[in-house]
Amino acid sequence: MCGIVGYVGKKDAVEVLLEGLKKLEYRGYDSAGIAVIIDKELHIRRSVGKLCNLEENLAKNPLSISARIGIGHTRWATHGRPSEENAHPHTDSTKNIGIVHNGIIENYVELRSKLEKNGKNFKSETDTEVIAHLIKKHYNNNLLNAVQKTLSELGGSYALGIICMNEPDKILCARHNAPLIIGVGKGENFIASDILALLPYTREMIFLENGDIAEITADKIVIKDIKDNNITTREIKSVRWDAMQAKKDGYKHFMLKEIFEQPRTIEDTFRGRIYPDEGKVHIEEVKLKEKDIKKISNIYIVACGTSYHSALVSKFLFENFTRIPTEVDIASEFRYRAPILNENILVVVISQSGETADTLAALRFAKSRNCQTLAVCNVVGSTMSREAMYVIYTYCGPEIGVASTKAFTGQLTILYILALDWAYKRETLAKNELKTYLKELWEVPVKISKFLKNTEFVNDIAKLFAHKRDFLYLGRHVNHPVALEGALKLKEISYIHAEGYAAGEMKHGPIALVDESMPIVVIAVKSKVYEKIISNIEEAKARGATIIAVANESDKEIKHKSDHVIYVPKTDEFVSPLITVVPLQLLAYYIAVLLGRDIDQPRNLAKSVTVE
Ligand code: AGP
């Protein structure tokens, strides 16, 4: 979604703002702009399209001298089409106030008509411009006070960066249901909606909470409560990510880099948490005691997109190992289906970004029903990680590619560890079984690395099928969700229509789609349902389908049943999704490259969907 940056200090503010916005491009946007103050005058430059258009605009309309304070924004249109007038920053009619905003002001129509009745002229179709006019209306030589009064009138969500030409040395920022971070520097300070924009300058960060408002100068940061104006202290966190991680490291695309990072990110995620030889699991951050775990009557797992697919895999893990009834919901559906919730129910939300609006709404709904809540997130300090009762982080580092890859296997790693740990504590798993499964997980990174040593043959298969219009992906049991995930990867980066199905469903409809033009990707690793999958392959072959099978290296039969086989190392079937998903990620990637798609920023998509 949108991206916010802000700077105050000794550097050239325009340079810092543009560098910060570039780090946020991966979030998806359709216009961009900056506002700076020079000699108590507000200067704004905005452009539609990519950041290079904004740089061109600045070159054509240069600023007189370097600015030392400013705010910037990349916009992903929600209210008002992508246009220069609708691009942020927005100002009041006297160009005294400059503002950038992430989120949605839900009562902006009513506020706007009141302001228009009082003679205010609007230049844009956005909800954000309303905020600029309101601040101006309340301004009486005290920006903090004017902003507080304005915020008391707003409904909806916001992360704001505000500058004012009458108070040219400070940035005001505030947040409600949209992330905002302060970067703490020496003789300079920053704001951003995302860690990545701050990493080139500082790793010391303050994650603002809902209801925080902060006044920032080059040397001072004062955080207050929006409502009662009391000073609030917030911890300065040192963020582990470094700027290098956020670079491509020589890979053509972030997505490819992140696929190849998976052996390390899985290891980073389980290191210090599992001890196979001792049969021990140590999850520092989840303070669920044995008696609490025994008290859990049901688990609901709620997520969107790829995170929903890891949730579907985890249902098999929790029910098979812990014997706790587990349901999985698409986040945007969960709170509308009147689920039966109470204090004995654990609601797990899974979210790479920790900011997905529907998943966050589901979390809040669960909290309002007194459920215990656990967030599985990849972004430290994200809203879900701070609002859930417990949080456990996947240590995957920044996932830049819009198509989620390493976050998926990181989530599966966490869910596998939790299921094993709770099963042992609920005495549904014996110590020796625990050791066996932990060992299986421990060996996954080596097995993925082995597979990733030679992926050219996946590219060869991609070349044969890149021109196809439709794909089917089939899987059973824990690999049914992997079939869904493989189909999602293909459709979201290549724009080819792809559907994932439970293989057993073929006879109930999808087999009518099958003919010579239809490639079918089938996950056929050794498992208790292997024979069934083989018959599904034979049914499809009999109707002319082309079969691309993902199977174990030891499988000598599969090549006689399929047109192409992608071999992967054997694992225990419950661990197999961590491995079977990798060839599907690569197949989607190579096809999309052949089609010349925008791999890391596919059309219409954003990395984090922070609006419902
Ligand atoms: C997956 O490749 C997509 N980018 C998308 O489905 C994503 O998984 C979904 O929007 C959920 O995002 P989250 O994990 O940050 O909540």
XYZ file of C-alpha atoms and ligand atoms in Angstrom:
628
model
C 0.000 0.000 0.000
C 1.114 3.627 0.427
C 4.528 4.521 1.767
C 5.514 7.408 4.060
C 8.949 8.925 4.683
C 10.022 12.050 6.575
C 13.337 13.676 7.509
C 14.649 16.484 9.661
C 18.373 17.083 10.143
C 21.492 18.301 8.382
C 21.368 16.263 5.168
C 19.726 17.257 1.877
C 16.122 16.362 2.714
C 15.130 15.726 -0.925
C 17.884 13.153 -1.314
C 16.897 11.347 1.888
C 13.208 11.385 0.960
C 13.765 9.998 -2.543
C 16.097 7.263 -1.251
C 13.488 6.335 1.333
C 10.668 6.204 -1.210
C 12.774 3.955 -3.445
C 13.033 1.444 -0.615
C 9.237 1.428 -0.422
C 8.551 0.915 -4.127
C 8.053 -2.801 -3.592
C 4.836 -2.032 -1.680
C 3.146 -1.068 -4.905
C 2.117 2.510 -5.827
C 0.765 4.655 -8.671
C 2.041 8.160 -7.808
C 4.573 9.845 -5.540
C 5.466 13.226 -4.095
C 7.525 15.193 -1.591
C 7.088 18.424 0.377
C 9.987 20.380 1.897
C 10.330 23.692 3.733
C 12.896 26.234 2.536
C 13.032 29.682 4.164
C 9.655 29.137 5.807
C 8.042 28.278 2.485
C 6.461 24.941 1.568
C 7.628 23.458 -1.742
C 5.779 20.481 -3.237
C 6.652 18.208 -6.134
C 4.321 15.360 -7.162
C 4.120 13.011 -10.141
C 1.987 10.137 -11.399
C 3.664 6.795 -12.056
C 7.087 5.625 -10.985
C 9.563 7.566 -8.855
C 11.689 8.387 -11.911
C 8.856 10.700 -13.000
C 9.108 12.556 -9.686
C 12.892 12.832 -10.112
C 12.328 14.239 -13.601
C 9.851 16.734 -12.177
C 12.427 17.851 -9.606
C 15.080 18.200 -12.313
C 12.736 20.354 -14.410
C 11.560 22.393 -11.402
C 14.616 22.466 -9.124
C 14.425 23.784 -5.583
C 16.401 26.995 -4.930
C 18.603 25.509 -2.191
C 18.790 22.243 -0.244
C 16.058 21.696 2.304
C 16.693 20.225 5.747
C 13.183 19.034 6.479
C 10.516 17.283 4.441
C 7.994 14.494 3.966
C 7.424 12.090 1.067
C 4.829 9.563 -0.051
C 4.152 6.782 -2.537
C 0.412 6.418 -3.130
C -1.613 3.285 -3.914
C -4.956 4.836 -4.864
C -7.950 4.157 -2.616
C -9.970 7.404 -2.859
C -9.555 9.179 -6.163
C -7.852 7.935 -9.302
C -4.052 7.986 -9.719
C -3.300 11.612 -10.731
C -0.929 14.452 -9.808
C -3.763 16.311 -8.008
C -4.530 13.227 -5.911
C -0.882 12.423 -5.205
C 0.442 13.267 -1.747
C 1.601 15.496 -0.074
C -1.585 17.500 0.230
C -1.889 21.068 1.576
C -4.478 23.461 2.916
C -5.592 26.332 0.682
C -2.847 28.691 1.984
C -0.082 26.046 1.481
C 0.853 26.421 5.132
C 0.415 22.768 6.034
C 1.901 19.793 4.166
C 0.639 16.279 4.911
C 1.178 12.659 3.843
C -1.252 9.935 4.913
C -1.603 6.167 4.879
C -5.005 4.658 5.701
C -8.611 5.604 5.035
C -10.606 8.422 6.675
C -14.049 6.852 6.743
C -15.972 10.074 7.528
C -14.166 12.280 5.017
C -17.249 12.949 2.864
C -19.135 14.529 5.765
C -16.071 16.484 6.900
C -15.399 17.680 3.366
C -18.947 18.973 2.816
C -18.788 20.933 6.095
C -15.467 22.500 5.014
C -16.819 23.299 1.563
C -19.855 24.950 3.141
C -17.323 27.135 5.031
C -15.792 28.182 1.745
C -12.876 25.775 1.515
C -11.905 24.810 -2.028
C -10.627 21.292 -2.613
C -8.107 20.492 -5.319
C -8.235 16.689 -5.055
C -10.669 13.776 -4.681
C -8.780 12.362 -1.720
C -9.795 11.834 1.894
C -6.336 13.099 2.903
C -6.850 16.683 1.743
C -9.637 17.023 4.333
C -7.042 16.562 7.087
C -4.869 19.413 5.764
C -7.829 21.805 5.726
C -8.903 20.782 9.229
C -5.415 21.336 10.663
C -5.355 24.779 9.094
C -8.782 25.491 10.529
C -7.612 24.586 14.041
C -4.146 26.154 13.699
C -3.420 28.919 16.182
C 0.396 29.001 16.224
C 0.499 25.547 17.800
C 0.770 22.703 15.292
C 0.574 19.938 17.908
C -2.627 21.338 19.299
C -4.155 21.862 15.846
C -3.343 18.264 14.872
C -4.784 16.875 18.107
C -8.035 18.753 17.532
C -8.153 17.509 13.942
C -7.549 13.892 14.892
C -10.423 14.014 17.360
C -12.731 14.598 14.368
C -11.396 11.797 12.181
C -12.864 8.306 11.846
C -10.972 5.449 10.197
C -7.263 4.746 9.970
C -4.236 6.974 9.543
C -0.497 7.201 9.696
C 0.382 10.871 9.206
C 3.474 12.969 8.521
C 2.846 16.712 8.788
C 5.018 19.812 8.328
C 4.064 23.465 8.735
C 5.847 26.515 7.348
C 5.230 28.526 10.540
C 7.040 25.819 12.572
C 9.720 24.872 10.014
C 11.930 22.769 12.281
C 9.505 20.010 13.215
C 7.590 17.051 11.814
C 4.350 16.008 13.491
C 3.381 12.374 13.125
C 0.523 10.274 14.455
C -0.922 6.826 13.903
C -4.149 4.948 14.265
C -4.463 1.493 12.649
C -1.665 2.115 10.158
C 2.016 1.524 10.936
C 4.422 4.399 11.546
C 8.003 4.213 12.745
C 10.434 6.866 13.980
C 14.051 6.397 12.940
C 16.368 7.747 15.622
C 19.553 9.384 14.294
C 22.327 11.601 15.649
C 21.384 15.237 15.023
C 18.713 13.968 12.658
C 15.502 11.990 12.865
C 13.289 10.157 10.412
C 9.774 8.788 10.031
C 8.620 5.959 7.764
C 5.784 3.519 7.294
C 8.268 0.674 6.820
C 11.576 -0.374 8.353
C 13.300 -0.627 4.968
C 13.148 3.119 4.311
C 15.101 3.771 7.520
C 17.740 1.026 7.313
C 20.269 3.000 5.200
C 20.371 5.631 7.971
C 19.618 3.959 11.298
C 18.628 0.686 12.941
C 17.394 2.419 16.105
C 13.634 2.629 15.731
C 10.540 3.559 17.725
C 7.348 1.775 16.688
C 4.484 4.149 17.371
C 1.318 2.671 18.842
C -2.291 3.579 18.103
C -3.087 6.887 19.819
C 0.500 8.165 19.708
C 1.366 11.594 18.365
C 4.991 12.653 18.072
C 6.740 15.990 17.608
C 10.116 15.447 15.970
C 12.986 17.886 15.423
C 16.599 17.172 14.457
C 17.554 16.678 18.112
C 14.377 15.805 19.937
C 11.513 13.301 19.860
C 8.511 13.900 22.088
C 5.729 11.299 21.996
C 2.343 12.049 23.542
C -1.058 10.492 23.845
C -3.335 12.096 21.254
C -6.242 12.291 23.655
C -4.851 13.328 27.056
C -1.620 14.946 25.822
C 0.410 13.033 28.413
C 4.010 12.261 27.488
C 4.346 8.597 26.412
C 7.616 6.710 26.525
C 8.257 4.177 23.764
C 11.185 1.753 23.680
C 13.866 2.338 21.042
C 14.315 -1.056 19.338
C 17.438 -2.050 17.469
C 16.244 -3.755 14.278
C 18.215 -6.858 13.233
C 17.686 -6.379 9.516
C 20.463 -4.604 7.691
C 20.302 -2.660 4.465
C 22.253 -5.400 2.662
C 19.492 -7.950 3.311
C 17.137 -5.632 1.544
C 19.294 -5.563 -1.539
C 19.096 -8.093 -4.369
C 22.585 -9.515 -3.796
C 23.118 -10.084 -7.493
C 19.828 -11.876 -8.135
C 17.715 -10.600 -11.038
C 14.668 -10.150 -8.817
C 13.953 -10.010 -5.106
C 11.587 -12.956 -5.554
C 14.362 -15.189 -6.880
C 16.682 -14.096 -4.078
C 13.998 -14.855 -1.521
C 13.339 -18.321 -2.973
C 17.043 -19.105 -2.660
C 17.219 -17.626 0.851
C 14.801 -20.225 2.185
C 17.344 -22.744 3.532
C 18.823 -19.942 5.637
C 15.543 -18.298 6.646
C 14.065 -21.627 7.751
C 17.197 -22.261 9.791
C 17.121 -18.725 11.208
C 13.504 -19.314 12.204
C 14.079 -22.591 14.059
C 17.549 -21.872 15.440
C 17.408 -21.480 19.216
C 13.892 -22.854 19.263
C 14.371 -26.604 18.559
C 16.901 -29.106 19.964
C 16.263 -32.443 18.156
C 18.834 -34.512 20.068
C 17.321 -33.518 23.387
C 13.767 -33.547 22.012
C 13.344 -30.007 23.259
C 11.412 -26.990 21.965
C 12.059 -23.538 23.432
C 9.743 -20.747 22.344
C 10.800 -17.800 24.454
C 8.175 -15.343 23.340
C 5.025 -17.476 23.644
C 4.406 -17.571 27.384
C 1.670 -20.210 27.137
C 2.141 -22.515 30.126
C 1.393 -26.244 29.950
C -1.892 -25.761 31.805
C -2.884 -23.014 29.328
C -2.066 -25.256 26.389
C -4.082 -28.101 27.922
C -7.023 -25.682 28.366
C -7.245 -24.812 24.648
C -10.477 -26.384 23.403
C -10.284 -25.212 19.760
C -7.892 -23.411 17.466
C -9.000 -21.013 14.756
C -6.326 -19.952 12.287
C -7.088 -16.837 10.249
C -5.140 -15.277 7.374
C -5.171 -14.102 3.756
C -3.498 -15.265 0.562
C -0.307 -17.214 0.971
C -0.569 -16.925 4.738
C -3.985 -18.582 4.457
C -2.345 -21.474 2.648
C 0.198 -21.955 5.431
C -2.763 -21.873 7.816
C -4.416 -24.695 5.836
C -1.260 -26.817 6.149
C -1.116 -26.127 9.875
C -4.628 -27.526 10.369
C -3.205 -30.957 9.515
C -0.305 -30.383 11.918
C -2.385 -29.231 14.890
C -5.099 -31.850 14.481
C -2.716 -34.701 13.756
C -0.252 -33.930 16.546
C -2.166 -32.058 19.264
C -5.646 -33.499 18.576
C -7.085 -30.003 19.130
C -10.016 -29.305 16.747
C -8.659 -26.706 14.337
C -10.518 -24.517 11.874
C -9.022 -22.273 9.212
C -10.737 -19.111 7.972
C -10.100 -16.590 5.247
C -9.674 -13.405 7.283
C -12.165 -11.322 5.290
C -14.863 -13.930 6.031
C -14.081 -14.815 9.639
C -15.804 -12.083 11.608
C -18.945 -12.219 9.451
C -19.708 -15.915 9.971
C -20.530 -15.520 13.687
C -17.897 -18.025 14.879
C -18.348 -19.570 18.322
C -15.615 -17.892 20.369
C -14.701 -17.852 24.065
C -11.689 -17.705 26.407
C -10.794 -21.367 25.813
C -10.338 -20.775 22.117
C -6.982 -19.799 20.648
C -7.137 -17.643 17.531
C -3.911 -17.642 15.522
C -3.411 -14.904 12.929
C -0.716 -15.408 10.315
C 0.642 -12.404 8.464
C 4.038 -11.694 6.904
C 3.507 -7.932 7.096
C 1.520 -7.934 10.326
C -0.567 -5.159 8.758
C -3.140 -6.880 6.514
C -6.388 -5.082 7.289
C -8.707 -8.120 7.142
C -6.424 -10.233 9.307
C -5.993 -7.383 11.789
C -9.763 -6.959 11.951
C -10.117 -10.694 12.635
C -7.554 -10.420 15.439
C -9.448 -7.562 17.051
C -12.736 -9.419 16.668
C -11.221 -12.449 18.436
C -9.866 -10.242 21.231
C -13.307 -8.679 21.668
C -14.620 -12.218 22.277
C -11.989 -12.869 24.997
C -10.099 -15.418 22.914
C -6.424 -15.999 23.462
C -4.614 -14.655 20.423
C -1.280 -15.495 18.818
C 0.261 -13.709 15.833
C 2.802 -15.332 13.506
C 4.509 -12.368 11.805
C 7.697 -11.531 9.950
C 7.845 -7.802 10.674
C 9.036 -6.762 14.117
C 6.855 -4.122 15.668
C 4.020 -4.574 13.160
C 0.525 -3.835 14.375
C -0.537 -7.472 14.725
C 2.684 -8.342 16.541
C 1.856 -5.677 19.116
C -1.856 -6.264 19.455
C -1.949 -10.053 19.780
C -1.572 -11.565 23.255
C 1.423 -13.551 21.990
C 3.627 -13.105 18.945
C 6.168 -15.448 17.403
C 8.363 -14.091 14.619
C 9.549 -15.788 11.471
C 13.134 -14.590 11.081
C 13.036 -14.326 7.270
C 14.324 -10.774 6.996
C 12.524 -8.326 4.706
C 10.382 -10.011 2.047
C 10.429 -7.499 -0.804
C 8.862 -9.459 -3.655
C 5.087 -9.013 -3.638
C 4.756 -12.763 -4.232
C 5.370 -14.309 -0.838
C 7.858 -17.198 -0.782
C 10.256 -17.352 2.187
C 7.538 -16.043 4.496
C 5.419 -19.082 3.591
C 8.114 -21.589 4.527
C 8.989 -19.491 7.578
C 5.375 -19.638 8.725
C 5.226 -23.408 8.155
C 8.383 -23.771 10.246
C 6.841 -21.883 13.157
C 3.517 -23.744 12.926
C 5.289 -27.091 12.820
C 7.309 -26.227 15.932
C 4.205 -25.030 17.801
C 2.206 -28.152 16.876
C 5.000 -30.472 18.031
C 5.634 -28.511 21.219
C 1.982 -28.390 22.218
C 1.427 -32.044 21.289
C 4.237 -33.083 23.606
C 2.874 -30.883 26.402
C -0.618 -32.306 25.874
C 0.908 -35.795 25.922
C -0.390 -36.670 22.459
C 3.194 -37.014 21.223
C 5.879 -39.151 22.862
C 9.404 -37.867 23.414
C 10.960 -40.178 20.821
C 8.374 -39.084 18.215
C 9.116 -35.471 19.068
C 12.823 -36.087 18.497
C 12.102 -37.760 15.148
C 9.959 -34.934 13.835
C 12.329 -32.234 15.080
C 15.136 -34.029 13.259
C 13.053 -34.067 10.079
C 12.565 -30.310 10.378
C 16.247 -29.818 11.165
C 17.207 -31.486 7.880
C 14.875 -29.442 5.670
C 17.322 -26.578 4.895
C 19.961 -29.021 3.664
C 17.387 -30.779 1.481
C 16.129 -27.517 -0.029
C 19.715 -26.406 -0.674
C 20.339 -29.711 -2.464
C 17.307 -29.133 -4.684
C 18.294 -25.509 -5.386
C 21.742 -26.552 -6.621
C 20.334 -27.282 -10.082
C 17.071 -25.576 -11.045
C 17.759 -25.091 -14.758
C 15.528 -28.060 -15.591
C 12.600 -26.221 -13.963
C 13.324 -23.357 -16.339
C 13.326 -25.867 -19.242
C 9.847 -26.991 -18.205
C 8.764 -23.341 -17.896
C 9.816 -22.753 -21.513
C 7.450 -25.510 -22.663
C 4.438 -24.074 -20.859
C 4.890 -20.294 -20.596
C 2.414 -19.730 -23.423
C -0.398 -21.761 -21.822
C -3.601 -19.995 -20.779
C -4.736 -22.272 -17.967
C -3.092 -24.510 -15.386
C -4.452 -26.926 -12.806
C -2.529 -27.707 -9.615
C -3.448 -30.855 -7.691
C -2.451 -32.142 -4.272
C -3.799 -34.213 -1.401
C -3.646 -33.988 2.416
C -0.904 -31.551 3.546
C -0.031 -30.910 -0.109
C -3.497 -29.768 -1.107
C -2.774 -26.286 0.326
C 0.583 -26.399 -1.483
C -1.321 -26.928 -4.757
C -3.371 -23.819 -3.906
C -0.158 -21.919 -3.160
C 1.498 -23.051 -6.405
C -1.515 -21.833 -8.364
C -1.496 -18.490 -6.529
C 2.209 -17.970 -7.274
C 1.662 -18.602 -10.982
C -1.429 -16.407 -11.353
C -0.112 -13.445 -9.349
C 3.186 -13.003 -11.192
C 2.552 -14.458 -14.693
C -1.146 -13.438 -14.935
C -1.928 -16.953 -16.282
C -5.168 -18.416 -14.927
C -4.332 -21.239 -12.495
C -6.473 -23.186 -10.073
C -5.403 -25.344 -7.155
C -7.618 -28.324 -6.275
C -7.789 -31.263 -3.915
C -6.894 -34.069 -6.320
C -9.812 -36.154 -5.062
C -12.166 -33.427 -6.294
C -11.257 -33.921 -9.957
C -14.139 -36.320 -10.640
C -16.564 -33.826 -9.068
C -16.132 -31.259 -11.819
C -12.632 -30.026 -12.708
C -11.872 -33.104 -14.843
C -14.267 -31.574 -17.411
C -11.575 -28.936 -18.006
C -8.965 -31.521 -18.914
C -7.787 -31.876 -22.500
C -4.503 -31.723 -24.470
C -4.193 -27.989 -23.852
C -4.231 -28.337 -20.074
C -0.981 -28.718 -18.129
C -1.582 -30.184 -14.675
C 0.981 -29.817 -11.895
C 0.589 -32.677 -9.412
C 2.321 -32.974 -6.063
C 2.991 -36.700 -5.835
C 5.548 -37.211 -3.077
C 5.482 -40.478 -1.116
C 2.742 -40.385 1.493
C -0.275 -42.265 2.752
C -2.236 -40.846 -0.209
C 0.408 -41.556 -2.892
C -1.524 -44.362 -4.584
C -4.601 -42.141 -4.773
C -2.617 -39.360 -6.393
C -1.236 -41.785 -8.961
C -4.783 -42.745 -9.962
C -5.674 -39.061 -10.273
C -2.688 -38.668 -12.608
C -3.842 -41.652 -14.672
C -7.406 -40.268 -14.920
C -6.074 -36.945 -16.205
C -3.557 -38.577 -18.573
C -6.354 -40.680 -20.036
C -8.039 -37.425 -21.064
C -4.984 -36.005 -22.749
C -3.598 -33.802 -19.977
C 0.109 -33.012 -19.768
C 1.360 -33.946 -16.300
C 4.138 -32.117 -14.448
C 4.725 -34.134 -11.286
C 6.624 -33.099 -8.154
C 7.900 -36.381 -6.735
C 10.619 -37.935 -4.577
C 14.015 -38.769 -6.069
C 13.554 -42.412 -5.019
C 10.325 -42.741 -6.996
C 11.014 -44.869 -10.088
C 7.344 -45.308 -11.090
C 6.292 -41.669 -11.511
C 8.245 -40.989 -14.697
C 6.203 -43.612 -16.515
C 2.992 -41.863 -15.489
C 3.967 -38.232 -16.100
C 5.287 -36.100 -18.930
C 7.729 -34.215 -16.714
C 8.980 -34.913 -13.199
C 10.549 -32.446 -10.790
C 12.337 -34.561 -8.176
C 12.693 -33.327 -4.600
C 14.421 -34.956 -1.610
C 12.228 -37.209 0.527
C 10.956 -36.011 3.889
C 8.317 -37.033 6.361
C 4.980 -36.226 4.737
C 4.058 -33.640 7.406
C 7.252 -31.733 6.592
C 6.954 -32.170 2.822
C 5.125 -28.840 2.121
C 8.322 -26.997 3.097
C 10.008 -28.731 0.167
C 7.267 -29.351 -2.416
C 6.427 -25.636 -2.550
C 9.928 -24.637 -3.747
C 9.690 -26.065 -7.305
C 6.247 -24.461 -7.631
C 7.676 -21.082 -6.613
C 10.439 -21.483 -9.197
C 8.104 -22.691 -11.964
C 5.930 -19.591 -11.493
C 9.023 -17.372 -11.386
C 10.608 -18.760 -14.581
C 7.310 -18.623 -16.524
C 6.746 -15.010 -15.445
C 10.308 -14.062 -16.493
C 9.734 -15.658 -19.908
C 6.557 -13.584 -20.230
C 8.435 -10.418 -19.278
C 6.277 -9.713 -16.254
C 7.039 -7.181 -13.481
C 8.119 -9.956 -11.110
C 8.620 -8.043 -7.863
C 5.742 -5.621 -8.380
C 3.040 -7.471 -10.353
C 0.206 -5.377 -11.748
C -2.695 -4.451 -9.417
C -0.969 -6.032 -6.388
C 0.574 -4.533 -3.249
C 2.883 -6.216 -0.757
C 0.684 -5.439 2.168
C -3.070 -4.933 1.796
C -3.700 -2.442 4.592
C -7.209 -1.536 3.441
C -10.250 -3.862 3.542
C 1.060 -13.829 -1.661
O 2.070 -14.086 -2.616
C 0.442 -12.467 -1.824
N 1.401 -11.439 -1.839
C -0.695 -12.228 -0.843
O -1.645 -13.252 -1.029
C -0.302 -12.207 0.660
O 0.080 -13.484 1.083
C -1.530 -11.756 1.450
O -1.876 -10.438 1.044
C -1.308 -11.780 2.972
O -0.286 -10.900 3.312
P 0.288 -10.977 4.835
O 0.918 -12.320 5.008
O 1.274 -9.853 4.928
O -0.889 -10.796 5.751
